[in-house]
Coordinates of C-alpha atoms in Angstrom, one line a residue:
M1 CA 11.2 -40.1 -58.3
K2 CA 13.3 -37.5 -56.6
T3 CA 10.2 -35.3 -55.9
S4 CA 8.3 -38.2 -54.6
A5 CA 11.1 -39.2 -52.2
L6 CA 11.3 -35.6 -51.0
K7 CA 7.6 -35.4 -50.3
T8 CA 7.8 -38.7 -48.4
A9 CA 10.7 -37.5 -46.3
I10 CA 8.9 -34.3 -45.4
A11 CA 5.7 -36.1 -44.5
G12 CA 7.7 -38.5 -42.3
I13 CA 9.3 -35.6 -40.5
L14 CA 6.0 -33.9 -39.9
A15 CA 4.5 -37.2 -38.6
V16 CA 7.4 -37.6 -36.2
S17 CA 6.9 -34.1 -35.0
A18 CA 3.2 -34.5 -34.4
A19 CA 3.7 -37.7 -32.4
G20 CA 6.9 -36.6 -30.7
C21 CA 7.4 -37.0 -27.0
V22 CA 7.7 -34.2 -24.5
V23 CA 10.8 -34.6 -22.4
G24 CA 11.1 -33.6 -18.8
P25 CA 8.8 -34.2 -15.8
D26 CA 5.1 -33.7 -16.1
Y27 CA 3.8 -31.3 -13.5
E28 CA 1.5 -32.5 -10.7
R29 CA 0.3 -30.4 -7.9
P30 CA 2.1 -31.4 -4.7
A31 CA 0.1 -33.0 -2.0
T32 CA 0.5 -30.9 1.1
A33 CA -0.7 -32.1 4.5
V34 CA -3.2 -29.6 5.9
P35 CA -5.0 -30.1 9.3
G36 CA -8.7 -30.8 9.1
R37 CA -9.6 -28.3 11.8
W38 CA -8.3 -25.0 13.2
N39 CA -6.0 -25.3 16.1
T40 CA -7.6 -22.2 17.7
P41 CA -11.1 -22.9 19.2
L42 CA -13.7 -20.9 17.3
G43 CA -15.6 -18.3 19.3
G44 CA -19.3 -17.6 19.2
G45 CA -19.1 -15.5 16.0
E46 CA -16.9 -17.8 13.9
T47 CA -18.2 -20.8 12.1
E48 CA -16.8 -23.5 9.8
G49 CA -19.2 -22.7 7.0
A50 CA -18.0 -22.0 3.5
P51 CA -16.4 -18.5 3.6
Q52 CA -18.4 -16.1 1.5
I53 CA -15.9 -13.3 1.8
A54 CA -15.5 -12.0 -1.8
Q55 CA -16.6 -8.5 -0.6
W56 CA -16.2 -8.9 3.1
W57 CA -16.1 -5.2 3.8
R58 CA -19.8 -4.9 3.0
S59 CA -20.5 -6.9 6.1
F60 CA -19.8 -3.8 8.2
G61 CA -22.7 -1.9 6.7
D62 CA -20.7 1.3 6.1
P63 CA -21.4 2.9 2.7
L64 CA -18.4 5.2 2.9
L65 CA -16.1 2.2 3.5
D66 CA -17.6 0.5 0.5
S67 CA -17.0 3.6 -1.6
L68 CA -13.4 3.9 -0.5
V69 CA -12.6 0.3 -1.3
R70 CA -14.2 0.5 -4.7
R71 CA -12.3 3.7 -5.6
A72 CA -9.0 2.2 -4.4
L73 CA -9.6 -0.9 -6.6
D74 CA -10.1 1.5 -9.6
A75 CA -7.0 3.7 -9.1
N76 CA -4.4 2.2 -6.8
Y77 CA -0.8 2.5 -7.9
D78 CA 0.2 -1.0 -6.9
L79 CA -2.8 -2.5 -8.8
R80 CA -1.6 -0.6 -11.9
T81 CA 1.9 -2.0 -11.5
A82 CA 0.5 -5.5 -11.1
E83 CA -1.7 -5.2 -14.1
S84 CA 1.2 -4.0 -16.3
R85 CA 3.2 -7.1 -15.1
I86 CA 0.3 -9.3 -16.4
M87 CA 0.6 -7.6 -19.7
E88 CA 4.3 -8.3 -19.8
A89 CA 3.6 -12.0 -18.8
R90 CA 1.0 -12.3 -21.6
A91 CA 3.4 -10.9 -24.1
S92 CA 6.1 -13.4 -22.9
E93 CA 3.6 -16.2 -23.3
S94 CA 2.8 -15.2 -26.9
L95 CA 6.5 -15.0 -27.6
A96 CA 7.0 -18.5 -26.3
Q97 CA 4.1 -19.9 -28.2
S98 CA 5.4 -18.3 -31.4
D99 CA 8.3 -20.9 -31.3
L100 CA 5.7 -23.6 -32.1
W101 CA 4.9 -22.1 -35.5
P102 CA 6.8 -21.6 -38.8
A103 CA 8.5 -18.3 -39.7
L104 CA 7.8 -16.7 -43.1
N105 CA 9.8 -13.9 -44.6
A106 CA 9.3 -11.9 -47.7
S107 CA 12.0 -10.0 -49.7
A108 CA 12.1 -7.7 -52.7
A109 CA 15.0 -6.0 -54.5
Y110 CA 15.6 -3.7 -57.4
R111 CA 19.0 -3.1 -59.1
R112 CA 20.2 -1.0 -62.0
V113 CA 22.9 -3.1 -63.8
Q114 CA 25.4 -2.1 -66.5
S115 CA 27.2 -5.0 -68.3
Q116 CA 29.9 -5.2 -71.0
K117 CA 30.0 -7.9 -73.7
P118 CA 31.7 -8.3 -77.1
S119 CA 29.8 -7.0 -80.1
P120 CA 30.5 -6.8 -83.9
V121 CA 30.8 -3.2 -85.2
S122 CA 30.8 -1.6 -88.7
T123 CA 34.2 -0.4 -90.0
D124 CA 35.3 1.2 -93.2
P125 CA 37.9 -1.3 -94.7
A126 CA 39.1 1.2 -97.2
L127 CA 40.0 3.7 -94.5
G128 CA 41.0 1.1 -91.9
G129 CA 39.3 3.2 -89.3
A130 CA 36.7 2.5 -86.7
S131 CA 33.1 3.5 -86.2
V132 CA 31.4 4.4 -83.0
S133 CA 27.6 4.5 -82.7
F134 CA 25.4 5.6 -79.8
S135 CA 21.7 5.0 -79.9
Q136 CA 19.0 6.2 -77.4
Q137 CA 15.2 6.0 -77.6
G138 CA 14.2 8.5 -80.2
A139 CA 17.7 9.5 -81.4
S140 CA 21.0 8.0 -82.8
V141 CA 24.4 9.3 -83.7
S142 CA 27.1 7.6 -85.7
A143 CA 30.7 8.7 -86.5
T144 CA 33.6 7.2 -88.5
M145 CA 37.1 8.1 -87.4
L146 CA 40.0 7.7 -89.8
P147 CA 43.3 6.4 -88.5
L148 CA 46.4 8.4 -88.3
G149 CA 48.5 8.3 -91.4
A150 CA 45.5 8.6 -93.7
A151 CA 44.7 11.7 -95.6
G152 CA 44.2 13.2 -92.3
P153 CA 42.1 12.6 -89.2
S154 CA 38.5 13.2 -89.8
V155 CA 35.2 12.5 -88.1
M156 CA 32.0 12.0 -89.9
V157 CA 28.8 12.4 -87.8
S158 CA 25.4 11.3 -88.9
P159 CA 22.6 12.2 -86.5
D160 CA 19.3 10.5 -86.6
F161 CA 16.6 11.6 -84.1
T162 CA 13.9 9.3 -85.5
G163 CA 15.0 5.9 -84.4
S164 CA 14.2 3.9 -81.2
G165 CA 16.1 1.3 -79.3
N166 CA 18.2 0.6 -76.2
S167 CA 20.8 2.8 -74.6
R168 CA 23.8 1.3 -76.3
V169 CA 27.3 2.4 -77.1
T170 CA 29.2 0.3 -79.6
V171 CA 32.9 0.7 -80.2
G172 CA 34.4 -0.8 -83.3
T173 CA 37.9 -2.1 -84.0
P174 CA 39.8 -1.9 -87.2
Q175 CA 39.8 -4.6 -89.8
G176 CA 36.4 -5.9 -88.9
G177 CA 37.4 -7.1 -85.4
K178 CA 35.1 -7.3 -82.4
G179 CA 34.5 -4.5 -79.9
S180 CA 32.4 -4.3 -76.8
A181 CA 28.8 -3.3 -76.0
S182 CA 27.7 -1.6 -72.8
R183 CA 24.2 -2.5 -71.6
R184 CA 22.2 -1.2 -68.7
N185 CA 19.5 -3.5 -67.3
N186 CA 16.6 -3.2 -64.7
L187 CA 16.7 -6.2 -62.4
Y188 CA 13.7 -7.0 -60.3
Q189 CA 13.8 -9.7 -57.7
A190 CA 11.1 -11.0 -55.2
G191 CA 10.8 -14.0 -53.0
F192 CA 9.6 -15.8 -49.9
D193 CA 11.5 -18.0 -47.5
A194 CA 10.1 -20.1 -44.6
S195 CA 11.6 -22.0 -41.7
W196 CA 10.1 -24.3 -39.1
E197 CA 11.9 -25.9 -36.3
L198 CA 9.9 -29.0 -35.5
D199 CA 9.3 -29.5 -31.8
I200 CA 9.9 -33.2 -31.8
F201 CA 11.1 -33.4 -28.2
G202 CA 8.8 -30.8 -26.8
G203 CA 11.3 -28.1 -25.8
A204 CA 9.2 -25.3 -27.3
R205 CA 6.0 -26.8 -25.8
R206 CA 7.7 -26.9 -22.3
G207 CA 8.7 -23.3 -22.8
A208 CA 5.2 -22.3 -23.7
E209 CA 3.9 -24.3 -20.7
A210 CA 6.3 -22.4 -18.4
A211 CA 5.3 -19.1 -19.9
R212 CA 1.6 -19.9 -19.3
A213 CA 2.3 -20.8 -15.7
N214 CA 4.3 -17.5 -15.2
R215 CA 1.4 -15.6 -16.7
E216 CA -1.0 -17.3 -14.3
A217 CA 1.4 -16.5 -11.4
A218 CA 1.3 -12.8 -12.4
E219 CA -2.5 -13.0 -12.3
E220 CA -2.4 -14.4 -8.8
A221 CA 0.0 -11.6 -7.9
L222 CA -2.6 -9.1 -9.0
R223 CA -5.2 -10.9 -6.9
D224 CA -2.8 -10.8 -3.9
V225 CA -2.5 -7.0 -4.3
R226 CA -6.3 -6.8 -4.2
V227 CA -6.4 -8.7 -1.0
T228 CA -3.7 -6.5 0.6
L229 CA -5.3 -3.3 -0.8
T230 CA -8.8 -4.0 0.5
A231 CA -7.5 -4.9 3.9
E232 CA -5.3 -1.9 4.1
V233 CA -8.1 0.5 3.1
A234 CA -10.3 -1.0 5.8
R235 CA -7.6 -1.0 8.4
Q236 CA -6.8 2.7 7.8
Y237 CA -10.5 3.5 7.8
F238 CA -10.9 1.8 11.2
N239 CA -7.8 3.6 12.5
L240 CA -9.3 6.9 11.4
R241 CA -12.7 6.2 13.1
G242 CA -10.9 4.9 16.2
A243 CA -8.7 8.1 16.4
Q244 CA -11.8 10.3 15.9
A245 CA -13.6 8.4 18.7
S246 CA -10.6 8.8 20.9
L247 CA -10.7 12.5 20.3
D248 CA -14.3 12.6 21.2
I249 CA -13.7 10.6 24.5
A250 CA -10.8 13.0 25.3
A251 CA -13.0 16.0 24.8
K252 CA -15.6 14.5 27.1
N253 CA -13.0 13.8 29.7
I254 CA -11.6 17.3 29.5
E255 CA -15.1 18.7 30.0
L256 CA -15.6 16.4 33.0
L257 CA -12.2 17.4 34.5
R258 CA -12.9 21.1 34.0
G259 CA -16.1 20.6 36.1
S260 CA -14.0 18.9 38.7
L261 CA -11.5 21.7 38.7
E262 CA -14.3 24.3 39.2
L263 CA -15.7 22.2 42.1
A264 CA -12.3 22.0 43.7
Q265 CA -11.7 25.7 43.2
S266 CA -15.1 26.7 44.7
R267 CA -14.5 24.5 47.7
F268 CA -11.1 26.0 48.1
D269 CA -12.6 29.5 47.9
A270 CA -15.1 28.5 50.5
G271 CA -12.3 27.3 52.8
L272 CA -13.5 23.7 52.7
T273 CA -10.4 22.3 51.2
T274 CA -6.8 23.1 50.4
M275 CA -4.9 24.3 47.3
L276 CA -3.7 20.7 46.9
D277 CA -7.1 19.6 45.5
V278 CA -7.0 22.5 43.1
Q279 CA -3.5 21.6 41.8
N280 CA -4.4 17.9 41.5
A281 CA -7.4 18.8 39.4
T282 CA -5.3 21.2 37.3
A283 CA -2.7 18.5 36.6
Q284 CA -5.3 15.9 35.7
L285 CA -6.9 18.3 33.2
A286 CA -3.6 19.2 31.6
A287 CA -2.7 15.4 31.3
S288 CA -6.0 14.8 29.4
E289 CA -5.5 17.8 27.1
A290 CA -2.0 16.5 26.3
A291 CA -3.5 13.4 24.7
V292 CA -5.5 15.4 22.1
P293 CA -2.6 16.2 19.7
G294 CA -1.6 12.5 19.4
H295 CA -5.1 11.5 18.5
A296 CA -5.4 14.4 16.0
A297 CA -2.2 13.3 14.4
E298 CA -3.5 9.8 14.0
V299 CA -6.6 11.2 12.3
Q300 CA -4.4 13.0 9.7
Y301 CA -2.1 10.0 9.2
A302 CA -5.1 7.8 8.3
I303 CA -6.6 10.4 6.0
H304 CA -3.3 10.9 4.2
R305 CA -2.7 7.2 3.8
L306 CA -6.2 6.6 2.4
G307 CA -5.7 9.4 -0.1
V308 CA -2.6 7.7 -1.5
L309 CA -4.2 4.3 -1.4
L310 CA -7.0 5.7 -3.6
G311 CA -4.4 6.8 -6.2
G312 CA -4.4 10.5 -5.2
E313 CA -2.5 13.0 -3.2
P314 CA -2.4 12.8 0.7
G315 CA -5.0 15.5 1.0
L316 CA -7.5 14.0 -1.4
L317 CA -10.0 12.9 1.3
Q318 CA -9.4 15.7 3.7
N319 CA -12.9 17.3 3.4
E320 CA -14.6 13.9 3.0
L321 CA -13.2 12.3 6.1
S322 CA -12.6 15.1 8.5
S323 CA -16.0 14.8 10.1
A324 CA -16.1 12.2 12.8
A325 CA -18.4 9.1 12.5
P326 CA -18.8 6.2 14.8
L327 CA -17.0 2.9 14.3
P328 CA -19.1 0.4 12.4
A329 CA -20.2 -2.7 14.2
A330 CA -18.6 -6.0 13.5
P331 CA -20.7 -8.7 11.7
P332 CA -22.4 -11.1 14.1
E333 CA -21.0 -14.2 12.3
V334 CA -17.7 -14.8 10.5
P335 CA -17.6 -18.0 8.4
V336 CA -14.0 -18.9 8.4
G337 CA -14.3 -22.3 6.6
L338 CA -11.7 -25.0 7.0
P339 CA -7.9 -24.9 6.7
S340 CA -8.0 -26.7 3.4
D341 CA -9.9 -23.7 1.9
L342 CA -6.7 -21.6 2.1
L343 CA -5.1 -23.6 -0.7
R344 CA -8.0 -22.5 -2.9
R345 CA -8.5 -19.0 -1.7
R346 CA -5.1 -17.5 -0.9
P347 CA -3.6 -15.8 -4.0
D348 CA -0.1 -16.0 -2.5
V349 CA -0.4 -19.8 -2.2
R350 CA -1.8 -20.1 -5.7
R351 CA 1.0 -17.9 -7.1
A352 CA 3.6 -20.1 -5.4
E353 CA 2.0 -23.2 -6.9
R354 CA 2.1 -21.6 -10.4
Q355 CA 5.7 -20.7 -9.9
L356 CA 6.4 -24.3 -9.1
A357 CA 4.6 -25.4 -12.3
A358 CA 6.7 -23.0 -14.4
A359 CA 10.0 -24.2 -12.8
T360 CA 9.0 -27.8 -13.5
A361 CA 8.3 -27.1 -17.2
L362 CA 11.6 -25.3 -17.6
I363 CA 13.4 -28.6 -16.7
G364 CA 11.8 -30.1 -19.8
A365 CA 12.8 -27.1 -21.9
A366 CA 16.4 -27.5 -20.7
T367 CA 16.4 -31.3 -21.3
A368 CA 15.2 -30.9 -24.9
D369 CA 18.6 -29.2 -25.7
L370 CA 20.2 -32.7 -25.3
F371 CA 18.4 -33.9 -28.5
P372 CA 18.7 -33.0 -32.1
R373 CA 17.0 -30.0 -33.6
V374 CA 15.2 -30.7 -36.8
S375 CA 14.1 -27.8 -39.0
L376 CA 12.3 -27.6 -42.3
T377 CA 13.3 -24.7 -44.7
G378 CA 12.0 -23.6 -48.0
S379 CA 12.3 -20.6 -50.4
L380 CA 10.7 -19.3 -53.6
T381 CA 12.5 -16.6 -55.6
G382 CA 11.5 -14.9 -58.9
Q383 CA 13.8 -12.7 -61.0
D384 CA 12.9 -10.5 -64.0
D385 CA 15.6 -9.0 -66.3
A386 CA 13.9 -6.1 -68.2
L387 CA 16.1 -4.4 -70.8
Y388 CA 14.2 -1.3 -71.6
G389 CA 11.3 -3.2 -72.9
I390 CA 13.2 -4.9 -75.8
K391 CA 13.8 -8.2 -74.0
R392 CA 12.3 -9.7 -70.8
N393 CA 13.7 -12.8 -69.0
A394 CA 11.9 -14.3 -66.0
N395 CA 13.6 -16.9 -63.7
M396 CA 12.0 -18.8 -60.9
L397 CA 13.9 -20.7 -58.2
W398 CA 12.5 -22.8 -55.3
S399 CA 14.0 -25.0 -52.7
I400 CA 12.7 -27.1 -49.8
G401 CA 14.4 -29.5 -47.4
P402 CA 15.0 -30.6 -43.8
G403 CA 18.0 -29.8 -41.6
V404 CA 19.4 -31.3 -38.4
S405 CA 21.6 -29.8 -35.8
W406 CA 22.9 -31.7 -32.7
P407 CA 25.3 -30.3 -30.1
V408 CA 28.2 -32.7 -30.2
F409 CA 30.4 -31.0 -27.6
D410 CA 29.4 -28.1 -25.3
A411 CA 31.7 -28.6 -22.3
G412 CA 28.7 -29.7 -20.1
R413 CA 26.7 -26.5 -20.6
I414 CA 23.4 -28.3 -21.3
R415 CA 23.6 -30.7 -18.4
A416 CA 24.7 -27.9 -16.1
N417 CA 21.6 -25.9 -17.2
I418 CA 19.4 -29.0 -16.4
R419 CA 20.9 -29.1 -12.9
I420 CA 20.2 -25.4 -12.5
Q421 CA 16.5 -25.9 -13.4
N422 CA 16.2 -28.9 -11.1
A423 CA 17.6 -26.8 -8.2
R424 CA 15.2 -24.0 -9.0
Q425 CA 12.3 -26.4 -9.0
E426 CA 13.4 -27.5 -5.5
Q427 CA 13.5 -23.9 -4.4
A428 CA 10.0 -23.3 -5.9
L429 CA 8.7 -26.4 -4.1
A430 CA 10.1 -25.2 -0.8
G431 CA 8.6 -21.8 -1.5
Y432 CA 5.2 -23.4 -2.1
E433 CA 5.3 -25.5 1.0
K434 CA 6.3 -22.4 3.0
A435 CA 3.5 -20.4 1.6
V436 CA 1.0 -23.0 2.6
M437 CA 2.3 -23.2 6.2
S438 CA 2.6 -19.4 6.4
S439 CA -1.0 -19.0 5.3
L440 CA -2.1 -21.4 8.1
E441 CA 0.0 -19.4 10.6
D442 CA -1.6 -16.1 9.4
A443 CA -5.1 -17.5 9.8
E444 CA -4.5 -19.1 13.2
N445 CA -2.9 -15.9 14.5
A446 CA -5.7 -13.8 13.1
L447 CA -8.3 -16.1 14.8
V448 CA -6.4 -15.8 18.1
A449 CA -6.1 -12.0 17.9
Y450 CA -9.8 -11.5 16.9
A451 CA -11.1 -13.9 19.6
Q452 CA -8.9 -12.5 22.4
E453 CA -9.6 -8.8 21.5
Q454 CA -13.3 -9.6 21.7
N455 CA -12.8 -10.9 25.3
R456 CA -10.7 -7.9 26.1
L457 CA -13.4 -5.5 24.9
F458 CA -16.0 -7.3 26.9
S459 CA -14.0 -6.7 30.1
L460 CA -13.1 -3.1 29.2
E461 CA -16.8 -2.3 28.7
K462 CA -17.6 -3.6 32.1
S463 CA -14.7 -1.6 33.5
A464 CA -15.9 1.6 31.8
A465 CA -19.5 1.1 33.1
A466 CA -18.3 0.6 36.6
G467 CA -15.9 3.6 36.3
A468 CA -18.7 5.9 35.3
E469 CA -20.7 4.9 38.4
A470 CA -17.6 5.4 40.6
V471 CA -17.1 8.9 39.2
N472 CA -20.7 9.9 39.9
L473 CA -20.5 8.5 43.4
A474 CA -17.2 10.1 44.2
T475 CA -18.2 13.5 42.9
D476 CA -21.4 13.5 44.9
L477 CA -19.6 12.4 48.1
Y478 CA -16.9 15.0 47.5
A479 CA -19.5 17.8 47.1
K480 CA -20.9 16.8 50.4
G481 CA -17.5 16.7 52.0
L482 CA -17.6 13.0 52.8
V483 CA -14.5 12.1 50.8
T484 CA -11.4 13.8 49.7
Y485 CA -10.6 14.9 46.2
L486 CA -8.2 12.0 45.8
H487 CA -11.2 9.7 45.6
V488 CA -12.7 11.8 42.8
L489 CA -9.3 12.0 41.1
D490 CA -8.8 8.2 41.2
A491 CA -12.3 7.5 39.9
E492 CA -11.9 10.0 37.0
R493 CA -8.5 8.5 36.0
T494 CA -10.0 5.0 36.0
L495 CA -12.9 6.0 33.9
S496 CA -10.7 8.0 31.5
A497 CA -8.4 5.0 31.0
A498 CA -11.2 2.5 30.6
E499 CA -13.1 4.6 28.0
A500 CA -9.9 5.3 26.0
Q501 CA -9.1 1.6 26.0
C502 CA -12.7 0.7 25.1
V503 CA -12.5 2.9 22.0
Q504 CA -9.1 1.5 21.0
S505 CA -10.3 -2.0 21.6
R506 CA -13.4 -1.6 19.4
A507 CA -11.1 -0.4 16.6
N508 CA -8.8 -3.3 17.3
V509 CA -11.6 -5.8 17.0
L510 CA -12.4 -4.5 13.5
I511 CA -8.7 -4.3 12.6
H512 CA -8.2 -7.9 13.7
L513 CA -11.3 -9.0 11.9
T514 CA -9.9 -7.3 8.8
A515 CA -6.6 -9.2 9.2
L516 CA -8.7 -12.4 9.5
F517 CA -10.5 -11.8 6.3
K518 CA -7.1 -11.1 4.6
A519 CA -5.6 -14.3 6.1
L520 CA -8.6 -16.2 4.6
G521 CA -7.9 -14.8 1.2
G522 CA -10.9 -12.6 0.9
G523 CA -11.2 -9.6 -1.4
W524 CA -9.5 -10.7 -4.7
D525 CA -12.6 -12.0 -6.6
V526 CA -14.6 -8.7 -6.2
D527 CA -15.8 -8.9 -9.8
G528 CA -16.7 -12.6 -9.9
D529 CA -13.2 -13.6 -10.9
S530 CA -13.0 -17.3 -10.3
G531 CA -9.3 -17.4 -10.5
E532 CA -9.3 -20.9 -12.0
N533 CA -6.1 -21.6 -13.8
G534 CA -5.8 -23.7 -16.9
S535 CA -4.6 -27.2 -17.1
E536 CA -1.5 -27.7 -15.0
T537 CA -0.4 -31.0 -16.4
A538 CA 1.4 -31.4 -19.8
A539 CA 0.7 -34.4 -21.9
G540 CA 3.7 -36.6 -22.3

């Protein structure tokens, strides 16, 4: 009857645990108002088509850029850090999930025990003495000692090396009394004990839910690093090519100004002009030469930055990137999608949403502390008393039963913790809403910058073309003596500035386009990573 009642009680506890409720709020993704269209009017190259920007850098058609991005994704330091954080989050998730399962421990022990107990001994009544015997496996010795006052103290020893038995020392007392026996035992003990805290109110499940959301947030952080990394590699590459193009333009301008100086010098030597023209030409040439070191430094900065982004030393790409190459052309179309796509594509928004889910689950984990904790414990122990093979006693002991603990008084600690978790959830909600609005701001600003830089480049290219014509005309008229050198000087300055600005603007167009791809969340699913998180709603 008692065993049946115990089984019934345990079965009831397990049933309650399986059907137990989950305290705390169930997470639901917050509804955030997002505009249906972009605030910035789209230019000719931008469309609202679904953005296919997983590997947006390939749209520039530059194999070297493709190679740099791929190598950075394989070896970048920030990616390695983010990947290790995912490993940490996965371990934390496993730790939280372990609270849902029983714990089983095994134990074993060995002891050498010596005990004393009364034992009858042999005496010699006639002598009134005592006998002492010692036996050991394979040998025995006995002796009889006579008391004082007899014919004289004597000891009789009778060795026997043929017997067998236990290690035993027996001490006798006179007149047939009792003595004591010393025995040494080998004691072996082994057992198992198990404990299981039943998650009746869902505290452990809420903890596991929070750990899963934190792991997913760490995965989104890794994707965000990928987005930032691919954009930074492309930006530095365009900076490099822009600086190299500026060096090329500066070299051409220097060559042009040297020709102008030679023309001014020859006209001065012929007495057709004054030294003023020669000095103006010299000053213009020196000013153009002064721009070269700045562009050369920009080239080295970009090379060094790219080397570190690829997980190497600053000089890693010195030989590979030192040779100049033209800036790649921007793709003819840029599908930017709709504002609502940002909620799906931006890893920083997705990470903030997962952090909100984790904060919501922790409210339930804290609330569960208000309720009783029910645990089920059991043990099984076996003990064997071996007395040198003469006698063997085996004992088995088992126990099983439930236990309940309930915090009666904690000075408000549990409720204070619940308030803390509620406040953290509010913070996470505000962080998520801010991430959504910031993503919209980034995308809108990137659209504006890209569109306006395209307009600026169009005007600068017209200016450079007109400036080149003006230089040719001014030089020809000056050679004929129809205009002063100031006309040539002004035309050359205008052309030099327009060409330098054109080169920088072409690089800026690509850099702003890179920022647009980054703002749209492109570059994290380079290997077909869907980034779809698991269920975000806990069952109540």
